[in-house]
């Protein structure tokens, strides 16, 4: 899970460009950038939001470095959902060699993701 600031002017997940995903997940500060920014990053949108689930699904392939500084080819499904001014990104990934076997399960997890606002409460309100 990665949370980032929603790009200005974005009101729907259908407006989120793959570049936003790349800048947040695949940068050095992102989920896979601990040992350097991933290379050969390709992201494409494969699913749109529906009326009851405001989530978009992306598929990605990339090469990242392991702690032993070896290259690892990976594939992922990424769910993007908007809550308030935040973009919530759930990443389900595996190595490219294992991805074919796990693809159905990883995609099911990505499709099931949704983020919703916290309930409004009068308790603990600070003014």
Short mmCIF file of N, CA, C and O in Angstrom, two decimals:
data_model
loop_
_atom_site.label_atom_id
_atom_site.label_comp_id
_atom_site.label_asym_id
_atom_site.label_seq_id
_atom_site.Cartn_x
_atom_site.Cartn_y
_atom_site.Cartn_z
N UNK A 1 0.85 -1.17 0.00
CA UNK A 1 0.00 0.00 0.00
C UNK A 1 0.90 1.23 0.00
O UNK A 1 1.84 1.32 0.77
N UNK A 2 0.59 2.15 -0.87
CA UNK A 2 1.29 3.42 -0.90
C UNK A 2 0.24 4.52 -1.02
O UNK A 2 -0.69 4.41 -1.80
N UNK A 3 0.39 5.56 -0.22
CA UNK A 3 -0.53 6.70 -0.25
C UNK A 3 0.25 7.92 -0.69
O UNK A 3 1.36 8.16 -0.20
N UNK A 4 -0.32 8.67 -1.61
CA UNK A 4 0.35 9.87 -2.09
C UNK A 4 -0.70 10.97 -2.31
O UNK A 4 -1.90 10.72 -2.27
N UNK A 5 -0.20 12.17 -2.51
CA UNK A 5 -1.08 13.31 -2.73
C UNK A 5 -1.71 13.20 -4.12
O UNK A 5 -1.04 12.89 -5.10
N UNK A 6 -2.99 13.48 -4.18
CA UNK A 6 -3.72 13.45 -5.44
C UNK A 6 -3.28 14.62 -6.31
O UNK A 6 -3.17 15.75 -5.83
N UNK A 7 -2.97 14.38 -7.59
CA UNK A 7 -2.60 15.49 -8.47
C UNK A 7 -3.72 16.54 -8.54
O UNK A 7 -4.90 16.19 -8.55
N UNK A 8 -3.34 17.81 -8.57
CA UNK A 8 -4.32 18.90 -8.59
C UNK A 8 -5.23 18.75 -9.80
O UNK A 8 -4.80 18.42 -10.89
N UNK A 9 -6.51 19.00 -9.59
CA UNK A 9 -7.49 18.94 -10.65
C UNK A 9 -8.05 17.55 -10.92
O UNK A 9 -8.95 17.38 -11.72
N UNK A 10 -7.51 16.55 -10.23
CA UNK A 10 -7.98 15.17 -10.43
C UNK A 10 -9.17 14.91 -9.52
O UNK A 10 -9.10 15.11 -8.32
N UNK A 11 -10.28 14.47 -10.11
CA UNK A 11 -11.48 14.20 -9.34
C UNK A 11 -11.95 12.76 -9.47
O UNK A 11 -12.83 12.33 -8.75
N UNK A 12 -11.36 12.02 -10.40
CA UNK A 12 -11.79 10.64 -10.66
C UNK A 12 -10.57 9.78 -10.95
O UNK A 12 -9.58 10.25 -11.50
N UNK A 13 -10.65 8.50 -10.62
CA UNK A 13 -9.54 7.59 -10.91
C UNK A 13 -9.33 7.45 -12.42
O UNK A 13 -8.25 7.11 -12.86
N UNK A 14 -10.36 7.73 -13.19
CA UNK A 14 -10.22 7.64 -14.65
C UNK A 14 -9.29 8.72 -15.19
O UNK A 14 -8.82 8.62 -16.32
N UNK A 15 -9.01 9.76 -14.41
CA UNK A 15 -8.12 10.84 -14.83
C UNK A 15 -6.65 10.59 -14.45
O UNK A 15 -5.78 11.35 -14.84
N UNK A 16 -6.39 9.54 -13.71
CA UNK A 16 -5.03 9.27 -13.25
C UNK A 16 -4.23 8.66 -14.39
O UNK A 16 -4.60 7.64 -14.97
N UNK A 17 -3.12 9.29 -14.71
CA UNK A 17 -2.24 8.84 -15.79
C UNK A 17 -1.22 7.84 -15.24
O UNK A 17 -0.83 7.92 -14.07
N UNK A 18 -0.75 6.90 -16.06
CA UNK A 18 0.30 5.98 -15.60
C UNK A 18 1.53 6.69 -15.05
O UNK A 18 2.20 6.16 -14.16
N UNK A 19 1.83 7.89 -15.52
CA UNK A 19 2.99 8.64 -15.02
C UNK A 19 2.89 8.93 -13.54
O UNK A 19 3.91 8.97 -12.84
N UNK A 20 1.69 9.14 -13.03
CA UNK A 20 1.49 9.38 -11.59
C UNK A 20 1.86 8.12 -10.81
O UNK A 20 2.52 8.19 -9.76
N UNK A 21 1.47 6.97 -11.32
CA UNK A 21 1.80 5.70 -10.69
C UNK A 21 3.32 5.50 -10.69
O UNK A 21 3.92 5.16 -9.67
N UNK A 22 3.94 5.75 -11.85
CA UNK A 22 5.39 5.58 -11.97
C UNK A 22 6.12 6.50 -11.01
O UNK A 22 7.05 6.09 -10.31
N UNK A 23 5.71 7.77 -10.94
CA UNK A 23 6.38 8.74 -10.08
C UNK A 23 6.28 8.39 -8.60
O UNK A 23 7.17 8.73 -7.82
N UNK A 24 5.24 7.70 -8.20
CA UNK A 24 5.04 7.43 -6.78
C UNK A 24 5.50 6.04 -6.35
O UNK A 24 6.11 5.90 -5.29
N UNK A 25 5.24 5.02 -7.13
CA UNK A 25 5.60 3.66 -6.74
C UNK A 25 7.01 3.30 -7.19
O UNK A 25 7.76 2.63 -6.48
N UNK A 26 7.40 3.76 -8.38
CA UNK A 26 8.66 3.33 -8.96
C UNK A 26 9.78 4.35 -8.87
O UNK A 26 10.82 4.20 -9.49
N UNK A 27 9.60 5.39 -8.07
CA UNK A 27 10.68 6.34 -7.84
C UNK A 27 11.57 5.80 -6.72
O UNK A 27 11.25 4.79 -6.09
N UNK A 28 12.65 6.47 -6.44
CA UNK A 28 13.55 6.02 -5.38
C UNK A 28 12.87 6.07 -4.02
O UNK A 28 13.20 5.32 -3.12
N UNK A 29 11.88 6.94 -3.85
CA UNK A 29 11.15 7.04 -2.59
C UNK A 29 9.96 6.09 -2.54
O UNK A 29 9.28 6.00 -1.53
N UNK A 30 9.68 5.39 -3.63
CA UNK A 30 8.52 4.52 -3.72
C UNK A 30 8.76 3.13 -3.16
O UNK A 30 9.84 2.81 -2.63
N UNK A 31 7.77 2.30 -3.31
CA UNK A 31 7.77 0.95 -2.76
C UNK A 31 8.96 0.12 -3.23
O UNK A 31 9.52 -0.65 -2.48
N UNK A 32 9.37 0.25 -4.49
CA UNK A 32 10.43 -0.60 -5.04
C UNK A 32 11.74 0.14 -5.24
O UNK A 32 12.63 -0.35 -5.91
N UNK A 33 11.90 1.33 -4.66
CA UNK A 33 13.09 2.13 -4.90
C UNK A 33 14.14 2.11 -3.83
O UNK A 33 15.07 2.91 -3.87
N UNK A 34 14.06 1.23 -2.87
CA UNK A 34 15.00 1.23 -1.75
C UNK A 34 16.46 1.10 -2.21
O UNK A 34 17.35 1.70 -1.64
N UNK A 35 16.71 0.32 -3.23
CA UNK A 35 18.08 0.10 -3.69
C UNK A 35 18.33 0.77 -5.05
O UNK A 35 19.22 0.37 -5.78
N UNK A 36 17.54 1.77 -5.36
CA UNK A 36 17.66 2.48 -6.62
C UNK A 36 16.35 2.39 -7.39
O UNK A 36 15.59 1.44 -7.21
N UNK A 37 16.09 3.36 -8.20
CA UNK A 37 14.84 3.38 -8.97
C UNK A 37 14.78 2.19 -9.92
O UNK A 37 15.78 1.88 -10.58
N UNK A 38 13.63 1.52 -10.02
CA UNK A 38 13.48 0.43 -10.97
C UNK A 38 13.69 0.91 -12.41
O UNK A 38 13.51 2.09 -12.71
N UNK A 39 14.05 -0.01 -13.26
CA UNK A 39 14.25 0.28 -14.67
C UNK A 39 13.24 -0.49 -15.51
O UNK A 39 12.54 -1.38 -14.99
N UNK A 40 13.19 -0.18 -16.78
CA UNK A 40 12.29 -0.85 -17.73
C UNK A 40 10.84 -0.86 -17.23
O UNK A 40 10.13 -1.85 -17.38
N UNK A 41 10.42 0.24 -16.63
CA UNK A 41 9.07 0.32 -16.05
C UNK A 41 8.05 0.56 -17.15
O UNK A 41 8.17 1.49 -17.95
N UNK A 42 7.06 -0.31 -17.19
CA UNK A 42 5.93 -0.17 -18.11
C UNK A 42 4.64 -0.32 -17.32
O UNK A 42 4.48 -1.30 -16.60
N UNK A 43 3.75 0.67 -17.44
CA UNK A 43 2.48 0.65 -16.72
C UNK A 43 1.36 0.92 -17.72
O UNK A 43 1.45 1.86 -18.51
N UNK A 44 0.31 0.09 -17.67
CA UNK A 44 -0.85 0.35 -18.52
C UNK A 44 -2.12 0.08 -17.73
O UNK A 44 -2.18 -0.79 -16.88
N UNK A 45 -3.12 0.88 -18.03
CA UNK A 45 -4.42 0.74 -17.38
C UNK A 45 -5.15 -0.43 -18.01
O UNK A 45 -5.22 -0.54 -19.23
N UNK A 46 -5.70 -1.33 -17.17
CA UNK A 46 -6.42 -2.48 -17.70
C UNK A 46 -7.88 -2.52 -17.27
O UNK A 46 -8.64 -3.33 -17.78
N UNK A 47 -8.27 -1.65 -16.34
CA UNK A 47 -9.65 -1.65 -15.88
C UNK A 47 -10.04 -0.28 -15.38
O UNK A 47 -9.22 0.48 -14.90
N UNK A 48 -11.33 0.02 -15.51
CA UNK A 48 -11.85 1.32 -15.08
C UNK A 48 -12.71 1.17 -13.85
O UNK A 48 -13.10 0.07 -13.47
N UNK A 49 -13.04 2.31 -13.28
CA UNK A 49 -13.89 2.32 -12.11
C UNK A 49 -15.32 1.97 -12.50
O UNK A 49 -15.72 2.12 -13.65
N UNK A 50 -16.05 1.48 -11.53
CA UNK A 50 -17.48 1.24 -11.71
C UNK A 50 -18.23 2.17 -10.78
O UNK A 50 -17.63 2.84 -9.94
N UNK A 51 -19.53 2.22 -10.88
CA UNK A 51 -20.31 3.16 -10.07
C UNK A 51 -20.19 2.88 -8.57
O UNK A 51 -20.19 3.79 -7.77
N UNK A 52 -20.07 1.60 -8.16
CA UNK A 52 -19.98 1.33 -6.73
C UNK A 52 -18.55 1.14 -6.23
O UNK A 52 -18.32 1.07 -5.05
N UNK A 53 -17.57 1.08 -7.10
CA UNK A 53 -16.18 0.89 -6.67
C UNK A 53 -15.29 1.84 -7.47
O UNK A 53 -14.92 1.54 -8.59
N UNK A 54 -14.95 2.97 -6.89
CA UNK A 54 -14.19 4.01 -7.59
C UNK A 54 -12.70 3.64 -7.59
O UNK A 54 -11.89 4.27 -6.94
N UNK A 55 -12.39 2.57 -8.33
CA UNK A 55 -11.03 2.06 -8.37
C UNK A 55 -10.63 1.78 -9.81
O UNK A 55 -11.42 1.26 -10.59
N UNK A 56 -9.39 2.12 -10.15
CA UNK A 56 -8.83 1.77 -11.46
C UNK A 56 -7.73 0.74 -11.25
O UNK A 56 -7.03 0.77 -10.24
N UNK A 57 -7.58 -0.17 -12.20
CA UNK A 57 -6.59 -1.23 -12.11
C UNK A 57 -5.56 -1.03 -13.22
O UNK A 57 -5.90 -0.82 -14.37
N UNK A 58 -4.28 -1.14 -12.83
CA UNK A 58 -3.17 -1.02 -13.76
C UNK A 58 -2.34 -2.29 -13.70
O UNK A 58 -2.31 -2.98 -12.67
N UNK A 59 -1.66 -2.61 -14.80
CA UNK A 59 -0.70 -3.71 -14.81
C UNK A 59 0.67 -3.11 -15.09
O UNK A 59 0.80 -2.20 -15.92
N UNK A 60 1.69 -3.62 -14.40
CA UNK A 60 3.04 -3.07 -14.55
C UNK A 60 4.06 -4.19 -14.69
O UNK A 60 3.87 -5.29 -14.18
N UNK A 61 5.11 -3.87 -15.40
CA UNK A 61 6.29 -4.74 -15.43
C UNK A 61 7.51 -3.84 -15.24
O UNK A 61 7.52 -2.69 -15.69
N UNK A 62 8.52 -4.36 -14.54
CA UNK A 62 9.68 -3.54 -14.22
C UNK A 62 10.82 -4.42 -13.73
O UNK A 62 10.63 -5.60 -13.43
N UNK A 63 11.99 -3.85 -13.65
CA UNK A 63 13.16 -4.52 -13.12
C UNK A 63 13.65 -3.72 -11.92
O UNK A 63 13.83 -2.50 -12.01
N UNK A 64 13.82 -4.38 -10.79
CA UNK A 64 14.26 -3.71 -9.58
C UNK A 64 15.49 -4.41 -9.02
O UNK A 64 15.82 -5.52 -9.44
N UNK A 65 16.15 -3.77 -8.10
CA UNK A 65 17.33 -4.36 -7.47
C UNK A 65 16.95 -4.99 -6.14
O UNK A 65 16.17 -4.43 -5.36
N UNK A 66 17.52 -6.16 -5.86
CA UNK A 66 17.31 -6.85 -4.59
C UNK A 66 18.31 -6.32 -3.57
O UNK A 66 19.25 -5.60 -3.94
N UNK A 67 18.17 -6.68 -2.30
CA UNK A 67 19.17 -6.26 -1.30
C UNK A 67 20.59 -6.73 -1.65
O UNK A 67 21.56 -6.09 -1.27
N UNK A 68 20.71 -7.82 -2.40
CA UNK A 68 22.03 -8.31 -2.82
C UNK A 68 22.50 -7.62 -4.10
O UNK A 68 23.49 -8.03 -4.69
N UNK A 69 21.76 -6.57 -4.52
CA UNK A 69 22.07 -5.77 -5.70
C UNK A 69 22.01 -6.58 -7.00
O UNK A 69 22.71 -6.32 -7.96
N UNK A 70 21.11 -7.56 -7.03
CA UNK A 70 20.84 -8.32 -8.25
C UNK A 70 19.57 -7.79 -8.86
O UNK A 70 18.64 -7.38 -8.16
N UNK A 71 19.50 -7.83 -10.18
CA UNK A 71 18.28 -7.39 -10.86
C UNK A 71 17.20 -8.46 -10.75
O UNK A 71 17.49 -9.65 -10.85
N UNK A 72 15.98 -8.01 -10.54
CA UNK A 72 14.84 -8.91 -10.43
C UNK A 72 13.71 -8.37 -11.32
O UNK A 72 13.23 -7.25 -11.11
N UNK A 73 13.33 -9.16 -12.32
CA UNK A 73 12.20 -8.79 -13.18
C UNK A 73 10.92 -9.11 -12.43
O UNK A 73 10.75 -10.22 -11.91
N UNK A 74 10.02 -8.13 -12.37
CA UNK A 74 8.77 -8.29 -11.62
C UNK A 74 7.59 -7.82 -12.45
O UNK A 74 7.73 -7.02 -13.38
N UNK A 75 6.42 -8.32 -12.08
CA UNK A 75 5.16 -7.86 -12.67
C UNK A 75 4.19 -7.59 -11.53
O UNK A 75 4.29 -8.20 -10.46
N UNK A 76 3.25 -6.68 -11.77
CA UNK A 76 2.35 -6.27 -10.68
C UNK A 76 1.00 -5.84 -11.21
O UNK A 76 0.86 -5.43 -12.37
N UNK A 77 0.02 -5.92 -10.35
CA UNK A 77 -1.27 -5.26 -10.53
C UNK A 77 -1.32 -4.14 -9.50
O UNK A 77 -0.91 -4.33 -8.35
N UNK A 78 -1.82 -2.99 -9.90
CA UNK A 78 -1.90 -1.84 -9.01
C UNK A 78 -3.33 -1.31 -9.03
O UNK A 78 -3.87 -1.01 -10.09
N UNK A 79 -3.94 -1.22 -7.86
CA UNK A 79 -5.27 -0.63 -7.72
C UNK A 79 -5.11 0.80 -7.24
O UNK A 79 -4.35 1.06 -6.32
N UNK A 80 -5.82 1.72 -7.87
CA UNK A 80 -5.77 3.13 -7.49
C UNK A 80 -7.16 3.59 -7.07
O UNK A 80 -8.13 3.38 -7.80
N UNK A 81 -7.25 4.19 -5.90
CA UNK A 81 -8.52 4.67 -5.38
C UNK A 81 -8.30 6.04 -4.73
O UNK A 81 -7.27 6.28 -4.11
N UNK A 82 -9.28 6.92 -4.88
CA UNK A 82 -9.20 8.27 -4.34
C UNK A 82 -10.07 8.39 -3.10
O UNK A 82 -11.24 8.00 -3.11
N UNK A 83 -9.49 8.95 -2.04
CA UNK A 83 -10.25 9.31 -0.84
C UNK A 83 -9.77 10.69 -0.43
O UNK A 83 -8.58 10.88 -0.16
N UNK A 84 -10.68 11.65 -0.42
CA UNK A 84 -10.31 13.03 -0.08
C UNK A 84 -9.28 13.55 -1.07
O UNK A 84 -9.48 13.48 -2.27
N UNK A 85 -8.15 14.04 -0.55
CA UNK A 85 -7.09 14.53 -1.44
C UNK A 85 -5.93 13.54 -1.53
O UNK A 85 -4.82 13.88 -1.90
N UNK A 86 -6.22 12.27 -1.21
CA UNK A 86 -5.19 11.23 -1.26
C UNK A 86 -5.45 10.20 -2.34
O UNK A 86 -6.60 9.89 -2.67
N UNK A 87 -4.38 9.69 -2.90
CA UNK A 87 -4.44 8.61 -3.87
C UNK A 87 -3.89 7.36 -3.19
O UNK A 87 -2.74 7.34 -2.77
N UNK A 88 -4.72 6.35 -3.04
CA UNK A 88 -4.35 5.12 -2.35
C UNK A 88 -4.04 4.06 -3.40
O UNK A 88 -4.89 3.75 -4.24
N UNK A 89 -2.83 3.52 -3.35
CA UNK A 89 -2.35 2.57 -4.34
C UNK A 89 -2.01 1.24 -3.67
O UNK A 89 -1.13 1.18 -2.82
N UNK A 90 -2.74 0.19 -4.03
CA UNK A 90 -2.44 -1.15 -3.53
C UNK A 90 -1.67 -1.88 -4.61
O UNK A 90 -2.13 -1.98 -5.75
N UNK A 91 -0.50 -2.41 -4.25
CA UNK A 91 0.36 -3.10 -5.21
C UNK A 91 0.41 -4.58 -4.86
O UNK A 91 0.72 -4.95 -3.73
N UNK A 92 0.06 -5.43 -5.81
CA UNK A 92 0.21 -6.88 -5.66
C UNK A 92 1.21 -7.31 -6.72
O UNK A 92 0.98 -7.10 -7.91
N UNK A 93 2.33 -7.88 -6.31
CA UNK A 93 3.38 -8.18 -7.29
C UNK A 93 4.06 -9.50 -7.00
O UNK A 93 3.93 -10.06 -5.91
N UNK A 94 4.81 -9.94 -7.98
CA UNK A 94 5.61 -11.15 -7.87
C UNK A 94 6.72 -11.08 -8.90
O UNK A 94 6.70 -10.23 -9.80
N UNK A 95 7.68 -11.99 -8.77
CA UNK A 95 8.70 -12.07 -9.80
C UNK A 95 8.03 -12.50 -11.10
O UNK A 95 6.98 -13.15 -11.09
N UNK A 96 8.62 -12.14 -12.22
CA UNK A 96 8.04 -12.48 -13.52
C UNK A 96 7.86 -13.98 -13.70
O UNK A 96 6.87 -14.42 -14.30
N UNK A 97 8.79 -14.77 -13.20
CA UNK A 97 8.69 -16.22 -13.37
C UNK A 97 7.53 -16.82 -12.57
O UNK A 97 6.91 -17.78 -13.02
N UNK A 98 7.21 -16.26 -11.42
CA UNK A 98 6.10 -16.78 -10.61
C UNK A 98 4.77 -16.12 -10.95
O UNK A 98 3.71 -16.61 -10.55
N UNK A 99 4.80 -15.01 -11.67
CA UNK A 99 3.60 -14.22 -11.92
C UNK A 99 2.53 -15.02 -12.66
O UNK A 99 1.35 -14.93 -12.33
N UNK A 100 2.92 -15.81 -13.65
CA UNK A 100 1.94 -16.57 -14.44
C UNK A 100 1.12 -17.48 -13.54
O UNK A 100 -0.10 -17.57 -13.68
N UNK A 101 1.77 -18.13 -12.59
CA UNK A 101 1.07 -19.03 -11.67
C UNK A 101 0.16 -18.26 -10.71
O UNK A 101 -0.91 -18.73 -10.33
N UNK A 102 0.59 -17.06 -10.29
CA UNK A 102 -0.13 -16.28 -9.28
C UNK A 102 -1.04 -15.21 -9.87
O UNK A 102 -1.75 -14.52 -9.13
N UNK A 103 -1.03 -15.04 -11.18
CA UNK A 103 -1.73 -13.92 -11.81
C UNK A 103 -3.19 -13.80 -11.40
O UNK A 103 -3.67 -12.72 -11.05
N UNK A 104 -3.92 -14.90 -11.43
CA UNK A 104 -5.35 -14.86 -11.09
C UNK A 104 -5.58 -14.37 -9.66
O UNK A 104 -6.43 -13.51 -9.42
N UNK A 105 -4.80 -14.89 -8.71
CA UNK A 105 -4.95 -14.48 -7.30
C UNK A 105 -4.57 -13.02 -7.10
O UNK A 105 -5.26 -12.28 -6.40
N UNK A 106 -3.45 -12.61 -7.72
CA UNK A 106 -3.01 -11.22 -7.57
C UNK A 106 -4.03 -10.25 -8.16
O UNK A 106 -4.30 -9.20 -7.59
N UNK A 107 -4.60 -10.62 -9.30
CA UNK A 107 -5.60 -9.76 -9.93
C UNK A 107 -6.87 -9.70 -9.08
O UNK A 107 -7.47 -8.64 -8.93
N UNK A 108 -7.29 -10.83 -8.51
CA UNK A 108 -8.48 -10.84 -7.64
C UNK A 108 -8.30 -9.92 -6.44
O UNK A 108 -9.22 -9.20 -6.05
N UNK A 109 -7.11 -9.92 -5.84
CA UNK A 109 -6.83 -9.04 -4.71
C UNK A 109 -6.91 -7.59 -5.16
O UNK A 109 -7.52 -6.74 -4.50
N UNK A 110 -6.31 -7.28 -6.31
CA UNK A 110 -6.32 -5.90 -6.82
C UNK A 110 -7.74 -5.44 -7.11
O UNK A 110 -8.11 -4.31 -6.77
N UNK A 111 -8.55 -6.29 -7.69
CA UNK A 111 -9.93 -5.93 -8.02
C UNK A 111 -10.77 -5.73 -6.76
O UNK A 111 -11.66 -4.87 -6.72
N UNK A 112 -10.48 -6.48 -5.71
CA UNK A 112 -11.30 -6.40 -4.49
C UNK A 112 -11.00 -5.15 -3.65
O UNK A 112 -11.75 -4.83 -2.74
N UNK A 113 -9.92 -4.45 -3.95
CA UNK A 113 -9.51 -3.30 -3.15
C UNK A 113 -10.47 -2.12 -3.29
O UNK A 113 -10.92 -1.80 -4.38
N UNK A 114 -10.77 -1.50 -2.17
CA UNK A 114 -11.47 -0.21 -2.18
C UNK A 114 -11.04 0.57 -0.95
O UNK A 114 -10.73 0.00 0.09
N UNK A 115 -10.98 1.87 -1.10
CA UNK A 115 -10.65 2.76 0.02
C UNK A 115 -11.84 3.68 0.21
O UNK A 115 -12.39 4.20 -0.76
N UNK A 116 -12.25 3.86 1.46
CA UNK A 116 -13.40 4.70 1.77
C UNK A 116 -13.02 5.70 2.85
O UNK A 116 -12.11 5.46 3.64
N UNK A 117 -13.71 6.85 2.89
CA UNK A 117 -13.42 7.83 3.94
C UNK A 117 -13.78 7.28 5.32
O UNK A 117 -14.69 6.47 5.47
N UNK A 118 -13.04 7.71 6.33
CA UNK A 118 -13.35 7.32 7.71
C UNK A 118 -14.68 7.95 8.10
O UNK A 118 -15.03 9.05 7.64
N UNK A 119 -15.45 7.29 8.95
CA UNK A 119 -16.72 7.85 9.38
C UNK A 119 -16.51 9.16 10.14
O UNK A 119 -15.53 9.31 10.87
N UNK A 120 -17.42 10.07 9.98
CA UNK A 120 -17.36 11.34 10.69
C UNK A 120 -17.89 11.12 12.11
O UNK A 120 -18.89 10.45 12.31
N UNK A 121 -17.17 11.65 13.09
CA UNK A 121 -17.54 11.47 14.48
C UNK A 121 -17.37 12.79 15.24
O UNK A 121 -16.48 13.59 14.90
N UNK A 122 -18.16 13.01 16.25
CA UNK A 122 -18.02 14.19 17.09
C UNK A 122 -17.00 13.95 18.22
O UNK A 122 -16.64 14.88 18.93
N UNK A 123 -16.56 12.75 18.37
CA UNK A 123 -15.60 12.42 19.43
C UNK A 123 -14.21 12.88 19.01
O UNK A 123 -13.83 12.80 17.87
N UNK A 124 -13.46 13.40 19.98
CA UNK A 124 -12.07 13.80 19.78
C UNK A 124 -11.90 14.90 18.73
O UNK A 124 -10.87 14.97 18.08
N UNK A 125 -12.86 15.73 18.56
CA UNK A 125 -12.73 16.85 17.61
C UNK A 125 -11.91 17.94 18.26
O UNK A 125 -12.20 18.39 19.35
N UNK A 126 -10.89 18.38 17.59
CA UNK A 126 -10.06 19.47 18.10
C UNK A 126 -10.35 20.71 17.28
O UNK A 126 -10.45 20.66 16.07
N UNK A 127 -10.43 21.82 17.99
CA UNK A 127 -10.75 23.08 17.30
C UNK A 127 -9.60 24.02 17.36
O UNK A 127 -8.76 23.99 18.16
#
